[in-house]
PDB file of N, CA and C in Angstrom:
ATOM      1  N   MET A  27      95.540 133.813 116.851  1.00  0.00           N
ATOM      2  CA  MET A  27      95.037 133.590 118.493  1.00  0.00           C
ATOM      3  C   MET A  27      93.989 132.939 119.002  1.00  0.00           C
ATOM      4  N   VAL A  28      93.588 132.101 119.594  1.00  0.00           N
ATOM      5  CA  VAL A  28      92.553 131.639 119.821  1.00  0.00           C
ATOM      6  C   VAL A  28      92.476 132.374 121.219  1.00  0.00           C
ATOM      7  N   LYS A  29      91.021 132.831 121.892  1.00  0.00           N
ATOM      8  CA  LYS A  29      90.955 133.458 123.226  1.00  0.00           C
ATOM      9  C   LYS A  29      90.230 132.690 123.816  1.00  0.00           C
ATOM     10  N   VAL A  30      91.047 131.863 125.084  1.00  0.00           N
ATOM     11  CA  VAL A  30      89.867 130.904 125.693  1.00  0.00           C
ATOM     12  C   VAL A  30      89.801 131.441 127.296  1.00  0.00           C
ATOM     13  N   LEU A  31      88.518 131.766 127.569  1.00  0.00           N
ATOM     14  CA  LEU A  31      87.602 132.040 128.574  1.00  0.00           C
ATOM     15  C   LEU A  31      87.086 131.141 129.598  1.00  0.00           C
ATOM     16  N   ILE A  32      87.535 131.015 130.606  1.00  0.00           N
ATOM     17  CA  ILE A  32      87.002 129.818 131.568  1.00  0.00           C
ATOM     18  C   ILE A  32      85.998 130.279 132.284  1.00  0.00           C
ATOM     19  N   PHE A  33      84.845 130.123 132.784  1.00  0.00           N
ATOM     20  CA  PHE A  33      83.653 130.347 133.478  1.00  0.00           C
ATOM     21  C   PHE A  33      83.036 129.388 134.498  1.00  0.00           C
ATOM     22  N   GLY A  34      82.691 129.925 135.819  1.00  0.00           N
ATOM     23  CA  GLY A  34      82.249 129.010 136.562  1.00  0.00           C
ATOM     24  C   GLY A  34      83.331 128.694 137.713  1.00  0.00           C
ATOM     25  N   LEU A  35      82.727 128.708 139.199  1.00  0.00           N
ATOM     26  CA  LEU A  35      83.981 128.477 139.972  1.00  0.00           C
ATOM     27  C   LEU A  35      84.673 127.278 140.070  1.00  0.00           C
ATOM     28  N   ALA A  36      83.515 126.111 139.599  1.00  0.00           N
ATOM     29  CA  ALA A  36      84.750 124.617 139.454  1.00  0.00           C
ATOM     30  C   ALA A  36      85.584 124.555 138.492  1.00  0.00           C
ATOM     31  N   LEU A  37      85.109 125.277 137.477  1.00  0.00           N
ATOM     32  CA  LEU A  37      86.111 125.335 136.194  1.00  0.00           C
ATOM     33  C   LEU A  37      87.597 126.215 136.337  1.00  0.00           C
ATOM     34  N   ARG A  38      87.399 127.496 137.133  1.00  0.00           N
ATOM     35  CA  ARG A  38      88.404 128.060 137.334  1.00  0.00           C
ATOM     36  C   ARG A  38      89.175 127.425 138.152  1.00  0.00           C
ATOM     37  N   GLU A  39      88.845 127.051 139.633  1.00  0.00           N
ATOM     38  CA  GLU A  39      89.714 126.329 140.495  1.00  0.00           C
ATOM     39  C   GLU A  39      90.459 125.172 139.668  1.00  0.00           C
ATOM     40  N   ALA A  40      89.905 124.362 138.395  1.00  0.00           N
ATOM     41  CA  ALA A  40      90.613 123.316 138.239  1.00  0.00           C
ATOM     42  C   ALA A  40      91.497 123.431 137.275  1.00  0.00           C
ATOM     43  N   VAL A  41      91.592 125.158 136.940  1.00  0.00           N
ATOM     44  CA  VAL A  41      92.608 125.624 135.908  1.00  0.00           C
ATOM     45  C   VAL A  41      93.603 126.527 136.314  1.00  0.00           C
ATOM     46  N   GLU A  42      94.901 126.456 136.276  1.00  0.00           N
ATOM     47  CA  GLU A  42      95.702 127.362 136.497  1.00  0.00           C
ATOM     48  C   GLU A  42      95.268 129.154 136.028  1.00  0.00           C
ATOM     49  N   ASP A  43      94.921 129.433 134.921  1.00  0.00           N
ATOM     50  CA  ASP A  43      94.659 130.644 134.322  1.00  0.00           C
ATOM     51  C   ASP A  43      93.216 130.497 133.741  1.00  0.00           C
ATOM     52  N   PRO A  44      92.884 131.078 134.069  1.00  0.00           N
ATOM     53  CA  PRO A  44      90.987 131.207 133.908  1.00  0.00           C
ATOM     54  C   PRO A  44      91.190 131.602 132.264  1.00  0.00           C
ATOM     55  N   GLU A  45      92.034 132.287 131.790  1.00  0.00           N
ATOM     56  CA  GLU A  45      92.147 133.060 130.473  1.00  0.00           C
ATOM     57  C   GLU A  45      93.215 133.090 129.666  1.00  0.00           C
ATOM     58  N   VAL A  46      93.300 132.258 128.307  1.00  0.00           N
ATOM     59  CA  VAL A  46      94.605 132.052 127.870  1.00  0.00           C
ATOM     60  C   VAL A  46      94.377 132.194 126.392  1.00  0.00           C
ATOM     61  N   GLU A  47      95.479 132.805 125.621  1.00  0.00           N
ATOM     62  CA  GLU A  47      95.532 132.666 123.936  1.00  0.00           C
ATOM     63  C   GLU A  47      96.287 131.892 123.849  1.00  0.00           C
ATOM     64  N   ILE A  48      95.972 131.155 122.675  1.00  0.00           N
ATOM     65  CA  ILE A  48      96.685 129.824 121.969  1.00  0.00           C
ATOM     66  C   ILE A  48      96.773 130.142 120.703  1.00  0.00           C
ATOM     67  N   SER A  49      97.835 130.121 119.838  1.00  0.00           N
ATOM     68  CA  SER A  49      98.444 130.185 118.568  1.00  0.00           C
ATOM     69  C   SER A  49      97.852 129.009 117.739  1.00  0.00           C
ATOM     70  N   LEU A  50      97.200 128.695 116.946  1.00  0.00           N
ATOM     71  CA  LEU A  50      97.005 127.883 116.066  1.00  0.00           C
ATOM     72  C   LEU A  50      97.662 127.937 114.701  1.00  0.00           C
ATOM     73  N   GLU A  51      98.050 126.743 113.823  1.00  0.00           N
ATOM     74  CA  GLU A  51      98.628 127.077 112.833  1.00  0.00           C
ATOM     75  C   GLU A  51      97.280 126.785 111.812  1.00  0.00           C
ATOM     76  N   ASN A  52      96.255 125.648 112.076  1.00  0.00           N
ATOM     77  CA  ASN A  52      95.211 125.434 111.543  1.00  0.00           C
ATOM     78  C   ASN A  52      93.791 125.075 112.358  1.00  0.00           C
ATOM     79  N   ALA A  53      92.856 125.687 111.987  1.00  0.00           N
ATOM     80  CA  ALA A  53      91.264 125.278 112.472  1.00  0.00           C
ATOM     81  C   ALA A  53      91.695 123.910 113.332  1.00  0.00           C
ATOM     82  N   THR A  54      91.258 123.919 114.402  1.00  0.00           N
ATOM     83  CA  THR A  54      91.083 122.718 114.861  1.00  0.00           C
ATOM     84  C   THR A  54      89.387 122.640 115.908  1.00  0.00           C
ATOM     85  N   THR A  55      89.154 121.357 115.927  1.00  0.00           N
ATOM     86  CA  THR A  55      87.850 120.814 116.746  1.00  0.00           C
ATOM     87  C   THR A  55      87.976 121.476 118.312  1.00  0.00           C
ATOM     88  N   ILE A  56      87.134 121.806 119.140  1.00  0.00           N
ATOM     89  CA  ILE A  56      87.211 122.279 120.507  1.00  0.00           C
ATOM     90  C   ILE A  56      87.742 121.039 121.236  1.00  0.00           C
ATOM     91  N   ARG A  57      87.504 119.842 121.071  1.00  0.00           N
ATOM     92  CA  ARG A  57      88.138 118.757 121.395  1.00  0.00           C
ATOM     93  C   ARG A  57      89.572 118.671 121.693  1.00  0.00           C
ATOM     94  N   GLN A  58      89.916 118.439 120.393  1.00  0.00           N
ATOM     95  CA  GLN A  58      91.270 118.776 119.847  1.00  0.00           C
ATOM     96  C   GLN A  58      91.954 119.697 120.701  1.00  0.00           C
ATOM     97  N   LEU A  59      91.376 120.698 120.728  1.00  0.00           N
ATOM     98  CA  LEU A  59      92.589 121.976 121.455  1.00  0.00           C
ATOM     99  C   LEU A  59      92.313 121.616 122.870  1.00  0.00           C
ATOM    100  N   LEU A  60      91.540 121.098 123.198  1.00  0.00           N
ATOM    101  CA  LEU A  60      91.530 120.781 124.557  1.00  0.00           C
ATOM    102  C   LEU A  60      92.428 119.564 125.152  1.00  0.00           C
ATOM    103  N   GLU A  61      92.393 118.818 124.038  1.00  0.00           N
ATOM    104  CA  GLU A  61      93.354 117.684 124.605  1.00  0.00           C
ATOM    105  C   GLU A  61      94.768 118.181 124.131  1.00  0.00           C
ATOM    106  N   ASP A  62      95.378 119.217 122.825  1.00  0.00           N
ATOM    107  CA  ASP A  62      96.629 119.304 122.671  1.00  0.00           C
ATOM    108  C   ASP A  62      97.476 120.401 123.438  1.00  0.00           C
ATOM    109  N   PHE A  63      96.487 120.443 124.395  1.00  0.00           N
ATOM    110  CA  PHE A  63      97.276 121.844 125.454  1.00  0.00           C
ATOM    111  C   PHE A  63      96.986 121.231 126.681  1.00  0.00           C
ATOM    112  N   PRO A  64      97.514 120.376 127.481  1.00  0.00           N
ATOM    113  CA  PRO A  64      97.011 119.659 128.382  1.00  0.00           C
ATOM    114  C   PRO A  64      97.357 120.650 129.468  1.00  0.00           C
ATOM    115  N   ASP A  65      98.927 121.439 129.287  1.00  0.00           N
ATOM    116  CA  ASP A  65      99.247 122.353 130.415  1.00  0.00           C
ATOM    117  C   ASP A  65      97.941 123.520 130.602  1.00  0.00           C
ATOM    118  N   HIS A  66      97.320 123.378 130.043  1.00  0.00           N
ATOM    119  CA  HIS A  66      96.467 124.693 130.078  1.00  0.00           C
ATOM    120  C   HIS A  66      94.971 123.776 130.642  1.00  0.00           C
ATOM    121  N   PHE A  67      94.866 123.030 130.044  1.00  0.00           N
ATOM    122  CA  PHE A  67      93.353 122.317 130.135  1.00  0.00           C
ATOM    123  C   PHE A  67      92.914 121.108 130.949  1.00  0.00           C
ATOM    124  N   GLN A  68      94.159 120.458 131.383  1.00  0.00           N
ATOM    125  CA  GLN A  68      94.122 119.007 132.126  1.00  0.00           C
ATOM    126  C   GLN A  68      92.733 119.398 133.072  1.00  0.00           C
ATOM    127  N   GLY A  69      92.705 119.945 133.872  1.00  0.00           N
ATOM    128  CA  GLY A  69      91.735 120.312 134.947  1.00  0.00           C
ATOM    129  C   GLY A  69      90.707 120.385 134.334  1.00  0.00           C
ATOM    130  N   LEU A  70      90.223 120.463 133.281  1.00  0.00           N
ATOM    131  CA  LEU A  70      88.899 120.358 132.778  1.00  0.00           C
ATOM    132  C   LEU A  70      88.802 118.520 132.063  1.00  0.00           C
ATOM    133  N   MET A  71      89.175 117.730 131.859  1.00  0.00           N
ATOM    134  CA  MET A  71      89.146 116.686 131.486  1.00  0.00           C
ATOM    135  C   MET A  71      88.098 115.957 131.948  1.00  0.00           C
ATOM    136  N   PRO A  72      88.137 116.034 133.683  1.00  0.00           N
ATOM    137  CA  PRO A  72      86.968 115.606 134.650  1.00  0.00           C
ATOM    138  C   PRO A  72      85.544 115.839 133.677  1.00  0.00           C
ATOM    139  N   PHE A  73      85.167 117.010 133.723  1.00  0.00           N
ATOM    140  CA  PHE A  73      84.293 117.916 133.674  1.00  0.00           C
ATOM    141  C   PHE A  73      83.928 117.548 131.894  1.00  0.00           C
ATOM    142  N   LEU A  74      84.895 117.484 130.832  1.00  0.00           N
ATOM    143  CA  LEU A  74      84.421 116.852 129.930  1.00  0.00           C
ATOM    144  C   LEU A  74      84.029 115.625 129.374  1.00  0.00           C
ATOM    145  N   GLN A  75      84.853 114.815 130.358  1.00  0.00           N
ATOM    146  CA  GLN A  75      84.770 113.183 130.323  1.00  0.00           C
ATOM    147  C   GLN A  75      82.947 112.906 130.954  1.00  0.00           C
ATOM    148  N   ALA A  76      82.623 114.007 131.800  1.00  0.00           N
ATOM    149  CA  ALA A  76      80.892 113.751 132.384  1.00  0.00           C
ATOM    150  C   ALA A  76      80.442 115.073 131.844  1.00  0.00           C
ATOM    151  N   ASN A  77      80.809 115.179 130.410  1.00  0.00           N
ATOM    152  CA  ASN A  77      79.546 116.131 129.904  1.00  0.00           C
ATOM    153  C   ASN A  77      79.051 117.432 130.387  1.00  0.00           C
ATOM    154  N   GLU A  78      80.018 117.860 131.128  1.00  0.00           N
ATOM    155  CA  GLU A  78      79.170 119.353 131.891  1.00  0.00           C
ATOM    156  C   GLU A  78      79.951 120.668 131.549  1.00  0.00           C
ATOM    157  N   LEU A  79      80.351 120.468 130.097  1.00  0.00           N
ATOM    158  CA  LEU A  79      80.626 122.015 129.460  1.00  0.00           C
ATOM    159  C   LEU A  79      79.660 122.393 128.647  1.00  0.00           C
ATOM    160  N   MET A  80      79.542 123.706 128.845  1.00  0.00           N
ATOM    161  CA  MET A  80      79.033 124.345 127.826  1.00  0.00           C
ATOM    162  C   MET A  80      79.779 125.533 126.975  1.00  0.00           C
ATOM    163  N   LEU A  81      79.768 125.195 125.639  1.00  0.00           N
ATOM    164  CA  LEU A  81      80.760 125.564 124.927  1.00  0.00           C
ATOM    165  C   LEU A  81      80.391 126.761 123.995  1.00  0.00           C
ATOM    166  N   THR A  82      80.921 127.960 123.992  1.00  0.00           N
ATOM    167  CA  THR A  82      80.372 128.968 122.429  1.00  0.00           C
ATOM    168  C   THR A  82      81.869 129.416 122.022  1.00  0.00           C
ATOM    169  N   ILE A  83      81.376 129.523 120.665  1.00  0.00           N
ATOM    170  CA  ILE A  83      82.357 130.005 120.092  1.00  0.00           C
ATOM    171  C   ILE A  83      81.781 131.635 119.490  1.00  0.00           C
ATOM    172  N   ASN A  84      82.437 132.520 119.771  1.00  0.00           N
ATOM    173  CA  ASN A  84      82.060 133.850 119.206  1.00  0.00           C
ATOM    174  C   ASN A  84      80.639 134.002 119.582  1.00  0.00           C
ATOM    175  N   GLN A  85      80.487 133.724 120.772  1.00  0.00           N
ATOM    176  CA  GLN A  85      79.045 133.821 121.261  1.00  0.00           C
ATOM    177  C   GLN A  85      77.930 132.819 120.736  1.00  0.00           C
ATOM    178  N   LYS A  86      78.015 131.928 119.929  1.00  0.00           N
ATOM    179  CA  LYS A  86      77.264 131.080 119.546  1.00  0.00           C
ATOM    180  C   LYS A  86      77.645 129.751 120.177  1.00  0.00           C
ATOM    181  N   ILE A  87      76.570 129.318 120.900  1.00  0.00           N
ATOM    182  CA  ILE A  87      76.492 127.802 120.823  1.00  0.00           C
ATOM    183  C   ILE A  87      77.226 126.768 120.364  1.00  0.00           C
ATOM    184  N   SER A  88      78.209 125.831 120.734  1.00  0.00           N
ATOM    185  CA  SER A  88      78.986 124.834 120.154  1.00  0.00           C
ATOM    186  C   SER A  88      78.874 123.532 120.507  1.00  0.00           C
ATOM    187  N   THR A  89      79.238 122.573 119.920  1.00  0.00           N
ATOM    188  CA  THR A  89      79.915 121.107 120.144  1.00  0.00           C
ATOM    189  C   THR A  89      81.080 121.044 120.396  1.00  0.00           C
ATOM    190  N   LEU A  90      81.928 120.145 121.160  1.00  0.00           N
ATOM    191  CA  LEU A  90      83.066 119.804 120.998  1.00  0.00           C
ATOM    192  C   LEU A  90      83.664 119.423 119.525  1.00  0.00           C
ATOM    193  N   GLU A  91      83.149 119.134 118.882  1.00  0.00           N
ATOM    194  CA  GLU A  91      83.441 118.906 117.259  1.00  0.00           C
ATOM    195  C   GLU A  91      83.366 119.990 116.232  1.00  0.00           C
ATOM    196  N   ALA A  92      83.072 121.426 117.155  1.00  0.00           N
ATOM    197  CA  ALA A  92      83.295 122.630 116.490  1.00  0.00           C
ATOM    198  C   ALA A  92      84.468 123.292 115.933  1.00  0.00           C
ATOM    199  N   LYS A  93      84.878 123.869 114.897  1.00  0.00           N
ATOM    200  CA  LYS A  93      86.232 123.843 114.476  1.00  0.00           C
ATOM    201  C   LYS A  93      86.393 125.455 115.299  1.00  0.00           C
ATOM    202  N   VAL A  94      87.496 125.613 115.865  1.00  0.00           N
ATOM    203  CA  VAL A  94      87.998 127.223 116.081  1.00  0.00           C
ATOM    204  C   VAL A  94      89.443 127.546 115.259  1.00  0.00           C
ATOM    205  N   LYS A  95      89.597 128.678 115.274  1.00  0.00           N
ATOM    206  CA  LYS A  95      90.578 129.373 114.572  1.00  0.00           C
ATOM    207  C   LYS A  95      91.220 130.244 115.185  1.00  0.00           C
ATOM    208  N   ASN A  96      92.212 130.921 114.664  1.00  0.00           N
ATOM    209  CA  ASN A  96      92.824 131.979 115.203  1.00  0.00           C
ATOM    210  C   ASN A  96      91.935 133.376 114.694  1.00  0.00           C
ATOM    211  N   GLY A  97      91.582 134.394 116.057  1.00  0.00           N
ATOM    212  CA  GLY A  97      90.934 135.143 115.879  1.00  0.00           C
ATOM    213  C   GLY A  97      89.665 134.719 116.588  1.00  0.00           C
ATOM    214  N   ASP A  98      89.225 133.597 117.035  1.00  0.00           N
ATOM    215  CA  ASP A  98      88.135 133.462 117.652  1.00  0.00           C
ATOM    216  C   ASP A  98      87.946 133.579 118.860  1.00  0.00           C
ATOM    217  N   THR A  99      87.224 133.445 119.718  1.00  0.00           N
ATOM    218  CA  THR A  99      86.901 133.561 121.140  1.00  0.00           C
ATOM    219  C   THR A  99      85.776 132.279 121.790  1.00  0.00           C
ATOM    220  N   LEU A 100      86.646 131.718 122.250  1.00  0.00           N
ATOM    221  CA  LEU A 100      85.989 130.194 123.182  1.00  0.00           C
ATOM    222  C   LEU A 100      85.715 130.434 124.544  1.00  0.00           C
ATOM    223  N   LYS A 101      84.563 130.499 124.902  1.00  0.00           N
ATOM    224  CA  LYS A 101      84.257 130.401 126.443  1.00  0.00           C
ATOM    225  C   LYS A 101      83.647 129.018 126.965  1.00  0.00           C
ATOM    226  N   ILE A 102      84.021 128.621 127.767  1.00  0.00           N
ATOM    227  CA  ILE A 102      83.706 127.243 128.470  1.00  0.00           C
ATOM    228  C   ILE A 102      83.409 127.797 129.937  1.00  0.00           C
ATOM    229  N   THR A 103      82.138 127.183 130.086  1.00  0.00           N
ATOM    230  CA  THR A 103      81.224 127.292 131.385  1.00  0.00           C
ATOM    231  C   THR A 103      80.879 125.937 131.931  1.00  0.00           C
ATOM    232  N   HIS A 104      80.685 125.950 133.323  1.00  0.00           N
ATOM    233  CA  HIS A 104      80.598 124.557 133.867  1.00  0.00           C
ATOM    234  C   HIS A 104      78.973 124.426 133.801  1.00  0.00           C
ATOM    235  N   GLN A 105      78.095 123.453 133.543  1.00  0.00           N
ATOM    236  CA  GLN A 105      77.109 123.091 133.308  1.00  0.00           C
ATOM    237  C   GLN A 105      76.652 121.932 133.886  1.00  0.00           C
ATOM    238  N   GLY A 106      76.910 121.675 135.173  1.00  0.00           N
ATOM    239  CA  GLY A 106      76.969 120.456 135.479  1.00  0.00           C
ATOM    240  C   GLY A 106      75.420 120.148 136.024  1.00  0.00           C
ATOM    241  N   GLY A 107      75.121 118.820 136.649  1.00  0.00           N
ATOM    242  CA  GLY A 107      73.453 118.352 136.861  1.00  0.00           C
ATOM    243  C   GLY A 107      72.861 119.093 138.020  1.00  0.00           C
ATOM    244  N   ASP A 108      71.797 119.260 138.122  1.00  0.00           N
ATOM    245  CA  ASP A 108      71.089 119.515 139.321  1.00  0.00           C
ATOM    246  C   ASP A 108      71.911 120.837 140.238  1.00  0.00           C
ATOM    247  N   ASN A 109      72.245 120.814 141.191  1.00  0.00           N
ATOM    248  CA  ASN A 109      72.802 122.003 142.218  1.00  0.00           C
ATOM    249  C   ASN A 109      74.406 121.942 141.672  1.00  0.00           C
ATOM    250  N   LEU A 110      74.900 121.272 140.590  1.00  0.00           N
ATOM    251  CA  LEU A 110      75.945 121.269 140.560  1.00  0.00           C
ATOM    252  C   LEU A 110      76.838 122.854 139.606  1.00  0.00           C
ATOM    253  N   ALA A 111      75.531 122.886 138.881  1.00  0.00           N
ATOM    254  CA  ALA A 111      76.022 124.182 137.767  1.00  0.00           C
ATOM    255  C   ALA A 111      76.424 125.394 138.356  1.00  0.00           C
ATOM    256  N   ASP A 112      77.324 126.104 138.472  1.00  0.00           N
ATOM    257  CA  ASP A 112      77.877 127.108 138.792  1.00  0.00           C
ATOM    258  C   ASP A 112      77.948 128.036 137.477  1.00  0.00           C
ATOM    259  N   GLY A 113      77.536 127.931 136.430  1.00  0.00           N
ATOM    260  CA  GLY A 113      78.144 129.015 135.271  1.00  0.00           C
ATOM    261  C   GLY A 113      76.997 129.796 135.011  1.00  0.00           C
ATOM    262  N   ALA A 114      76.554 129.950 133.624  1.00  0.00           N
ATOM    263  CA  ALA A 114      75.609 130.714 133.360  1.00  0.00           C
ATOM    264  C   ALA A 114      74.446 129.897 133.291  1.00  0.00           C
ATOM    265  N   MET A 115      73.280 130.336 133.534  1.00  0.00           N
ATOM    266  CA  MET A 115      72.050 129.403 133.736  1.00  0.00           C
ATOM    267  C   MET A 115      71.013 129.803 132.469  1.00  0.00           C
ATOM    268  N   TRP A 116      70.528 129.264 131.912  1.00  0.00           N
ATOM    269  CA  TRP A 116      69.379 129.193 130.426  1.00  0.00           C
ATOM    270  C   TRP A 116      68.088 129.185 131.291  1.00  0.00           C
ATOM    271  N   GLN A 117      67.248 130.380 131.091  1.00  0.00           N
ATOM    272  CA  GLN A 117      66.170 130.489 131.447  1.00  0.00           C
ATOM    273  C   GLN A 117      65.471 130.354 130.085  1.00  0.00           C
ATOM    274  N   ASN A 118      63.893 129.768 130.057  1.00  0.00           N
ATOM    275  CA  ASN A 118      63.053 129.695 129.237  1.00  0.00           C
ATOM    276  C   ASN A 118      61.684 130.411 129.998  1.00  0.00           C
ATOM    277  N   PRO A 119      61.475 131.485 128.860  1.00  0.00           N
ATOM    278  CA  PRO A 119      60.508 132.357 129.323  1.00  0.00           C
ATOM    279  C   PRO A 119      58.810 131.373 129.217  1.00  0.00           C
TER     280      PRO A 119
END
């Protein structure tokens, strides 16, 4: 099972359940996972198309083309532009 956690008010409001587990037969890209399960992730598509998602797999920053497999934890956070970001904020010291 891949555990998918969704953070940020905008994203949480866009999906029915901000925490889902999905069983995969084979490893797949994050993009394909989101597209293959529209029942869970359809609300995220506008954010995906606007390039406003920050993705991590097992606490490592990832891209839409990164592979996920059973046992992984995928975290999706909203990272919009300017004042739209309501997920994690990155700080440079």
